[in-house]
Coordinates of C-alpha atoms in Angstrom, one line a residue:
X1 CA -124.3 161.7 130.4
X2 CA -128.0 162.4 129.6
X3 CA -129.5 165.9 131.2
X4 CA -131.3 165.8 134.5
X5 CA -130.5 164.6 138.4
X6 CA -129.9 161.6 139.5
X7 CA -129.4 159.8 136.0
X8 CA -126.8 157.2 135.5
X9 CA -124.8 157.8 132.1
X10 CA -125.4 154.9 129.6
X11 CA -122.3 152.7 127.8
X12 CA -122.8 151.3 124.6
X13 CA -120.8 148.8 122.3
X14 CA -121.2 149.1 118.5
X15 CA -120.7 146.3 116.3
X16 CA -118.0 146.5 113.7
X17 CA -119.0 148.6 110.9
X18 CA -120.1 146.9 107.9
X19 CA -119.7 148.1 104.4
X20 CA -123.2 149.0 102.6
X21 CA -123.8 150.5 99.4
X22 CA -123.7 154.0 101.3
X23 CA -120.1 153.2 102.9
X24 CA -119.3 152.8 106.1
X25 CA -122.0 151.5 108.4
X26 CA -122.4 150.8 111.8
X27 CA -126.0 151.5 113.4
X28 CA -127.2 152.8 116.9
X29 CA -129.6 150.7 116.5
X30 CA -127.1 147.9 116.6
X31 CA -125.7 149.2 119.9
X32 CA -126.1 147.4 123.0
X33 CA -126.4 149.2 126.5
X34 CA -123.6 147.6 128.4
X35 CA -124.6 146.6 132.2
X36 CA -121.3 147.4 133.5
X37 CA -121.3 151.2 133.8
X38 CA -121.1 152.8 136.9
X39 CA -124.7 153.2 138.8
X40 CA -125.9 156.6 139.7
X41 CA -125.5 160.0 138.1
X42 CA -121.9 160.9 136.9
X43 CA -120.5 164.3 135.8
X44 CA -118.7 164.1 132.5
X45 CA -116.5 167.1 133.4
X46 CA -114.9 166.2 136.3
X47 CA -111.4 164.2 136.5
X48 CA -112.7 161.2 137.4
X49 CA -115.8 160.0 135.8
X50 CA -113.5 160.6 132.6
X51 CA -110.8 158.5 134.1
X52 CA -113.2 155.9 135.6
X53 CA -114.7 156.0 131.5
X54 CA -111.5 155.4 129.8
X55 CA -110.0 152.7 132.2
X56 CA -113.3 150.9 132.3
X57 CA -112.8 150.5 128.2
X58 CA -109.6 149.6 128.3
X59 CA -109.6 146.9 130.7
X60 CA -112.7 145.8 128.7
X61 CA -112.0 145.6 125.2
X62 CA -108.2 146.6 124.4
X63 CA -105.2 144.5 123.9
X64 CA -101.5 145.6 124.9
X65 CA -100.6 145.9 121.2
X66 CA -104.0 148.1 120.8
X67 CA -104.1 151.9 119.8
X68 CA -105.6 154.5 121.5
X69 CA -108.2 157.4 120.5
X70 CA -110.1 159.1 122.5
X71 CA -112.0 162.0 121.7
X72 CA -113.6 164.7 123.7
X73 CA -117.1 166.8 123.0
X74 CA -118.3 169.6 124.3
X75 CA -118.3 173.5 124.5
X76 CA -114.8 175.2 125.0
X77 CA -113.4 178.4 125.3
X78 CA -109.8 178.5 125.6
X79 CA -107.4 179.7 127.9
X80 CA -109.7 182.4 129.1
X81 CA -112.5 180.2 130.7
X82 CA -113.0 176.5 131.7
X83 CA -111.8 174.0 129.5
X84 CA -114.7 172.2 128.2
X85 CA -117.7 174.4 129.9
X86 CA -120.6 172.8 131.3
X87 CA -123.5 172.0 129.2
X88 CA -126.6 173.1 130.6
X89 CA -127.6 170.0 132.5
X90 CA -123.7 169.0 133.5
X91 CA -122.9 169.9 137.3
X92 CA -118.8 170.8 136.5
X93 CA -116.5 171.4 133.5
X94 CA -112.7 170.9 133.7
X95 CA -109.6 173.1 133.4
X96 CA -106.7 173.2 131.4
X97 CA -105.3 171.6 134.1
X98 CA -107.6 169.3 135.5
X99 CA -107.3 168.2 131.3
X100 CA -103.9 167.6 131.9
X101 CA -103.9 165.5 135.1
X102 CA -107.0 163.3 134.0
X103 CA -104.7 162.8 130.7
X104 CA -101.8 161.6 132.6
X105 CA -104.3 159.2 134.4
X106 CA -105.5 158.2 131.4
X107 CA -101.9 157.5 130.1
X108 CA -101.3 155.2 133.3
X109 CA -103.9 152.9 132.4
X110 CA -103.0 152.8 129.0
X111 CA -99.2 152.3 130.1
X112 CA -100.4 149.2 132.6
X113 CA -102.7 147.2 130.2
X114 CA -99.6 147.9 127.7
X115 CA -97.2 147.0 129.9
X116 CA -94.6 149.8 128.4
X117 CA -94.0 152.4 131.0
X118 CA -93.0 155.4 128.2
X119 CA -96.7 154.5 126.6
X120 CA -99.1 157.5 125.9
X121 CA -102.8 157.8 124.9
X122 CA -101.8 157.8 120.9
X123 CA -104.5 160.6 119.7
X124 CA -106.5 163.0 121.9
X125 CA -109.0 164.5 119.5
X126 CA -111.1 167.7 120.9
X127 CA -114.0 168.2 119.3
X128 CA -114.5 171.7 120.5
X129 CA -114.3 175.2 120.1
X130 CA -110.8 177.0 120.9
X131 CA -109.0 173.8 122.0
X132 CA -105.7 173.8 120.2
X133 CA -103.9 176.1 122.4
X134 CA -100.1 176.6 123.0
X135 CA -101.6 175.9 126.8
X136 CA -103.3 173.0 126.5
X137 CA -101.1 171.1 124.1
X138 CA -98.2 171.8 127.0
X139 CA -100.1 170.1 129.6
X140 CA -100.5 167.2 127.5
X141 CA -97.0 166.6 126.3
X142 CA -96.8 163.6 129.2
X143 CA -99.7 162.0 128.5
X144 CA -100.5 162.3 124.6
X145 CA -99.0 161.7 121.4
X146 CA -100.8 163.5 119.2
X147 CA -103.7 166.4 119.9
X148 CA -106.4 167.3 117.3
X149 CA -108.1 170.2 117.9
X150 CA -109.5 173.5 116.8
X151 CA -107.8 176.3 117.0
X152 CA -110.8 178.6 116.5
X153 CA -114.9 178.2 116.7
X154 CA -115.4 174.6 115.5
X155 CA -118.9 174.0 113.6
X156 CA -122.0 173.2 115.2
X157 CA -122.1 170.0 114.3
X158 CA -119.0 168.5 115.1
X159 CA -116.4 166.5 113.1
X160 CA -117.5 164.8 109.9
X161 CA -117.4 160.9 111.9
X162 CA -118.3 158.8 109.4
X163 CA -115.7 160.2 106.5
X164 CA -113.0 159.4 109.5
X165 CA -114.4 156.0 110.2
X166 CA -114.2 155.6 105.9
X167 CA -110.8 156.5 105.6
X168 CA -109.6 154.3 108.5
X169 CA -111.6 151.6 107.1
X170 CA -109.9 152.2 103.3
X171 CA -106.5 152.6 105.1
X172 CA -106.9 149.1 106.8
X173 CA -108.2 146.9 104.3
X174 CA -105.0 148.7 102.2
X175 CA -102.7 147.5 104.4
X176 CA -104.8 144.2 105.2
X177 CA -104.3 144.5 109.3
X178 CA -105.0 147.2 111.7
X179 CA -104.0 150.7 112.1

């Protein structure tokens, strides 16, 4: 969801990863744009563009025996603000409660392309400052198996990515099939 008004946010499809003699390796540069996202400028923190996101990759690249993750980025601040605050070009931020009902959208879609009505999104990871709240993990119990966030400031930077993709790489070729 790139700053300014009236910019459309840009999908993009990485290749799988390949292993190089630094690990784990899967290049932007190897990305393609995908054509299929929706025209005109969308607002990350609202319900629906994040609803609209997640059912647009689902019906696009997951099976019904697939797994789930999706993880969220952003600024937070609890339970005594906004959910994920806006950044300063975003237009809205969500609630702990607008979290909650986009997740059990989000659970829905997974639950149709699965076919199995009990289905939930399998891990929601937040990426964020103050997200692991008694609050937010309770409007979530519907819609997600598993939550990973912070419970305090998380670091600038974010979560190490590529170390993750490594160990779910080692863990799969372990076990010779997916996760």
């Amino acid at each position: 969801d790139p700053e300014g008004t009236g910019l459309s946010s840009q999908r993009y499809v990485f290749p799988a990863p390949v292993a190089g003699p630094r690990g784990i390796h899967s290049s932007v540069l190897d990305a393609h744009r995908v054509t299929s996202w929706i025209p005109g400028e969308t607002r990350s923190g609202t319900q629906e563009d994040l609803v609209a996101f997640v059912d647009w990759a689902v019906n696009a690249y997951a099976t019904p025996d697939s797994r789930f993750l999706l993880v969220l980025s952003g600024h937070g601040s609890g339970v005594t603000d906004d959910f994920f605050l806006s950044d300063a070009g975003s237009a809205d931020s969500l609630t702990i409660r607008e979290l909650g009902t986009a997740m059990n959208a989000v659970a829905g879609v997974i639950r149709t392309k699965t076919g199995r009505p009990n289905r939930k999104l399998d891990v929601l990871g937040l990426d964020a400052c103050f997200m692991a709240m008694g609050e937010v993990a309770c409007s979530l119990t519907d819609s997600v198996d598993i939550m990973i966030g912070s419970e305090g400031a998380a670091p600038e930077f974010g979560w190490p990515y590529q170390r993750i993709l490594e160990a779910a790489q080692a863990y799969r070729q372990q076990r010779n099939g997916p996760m």
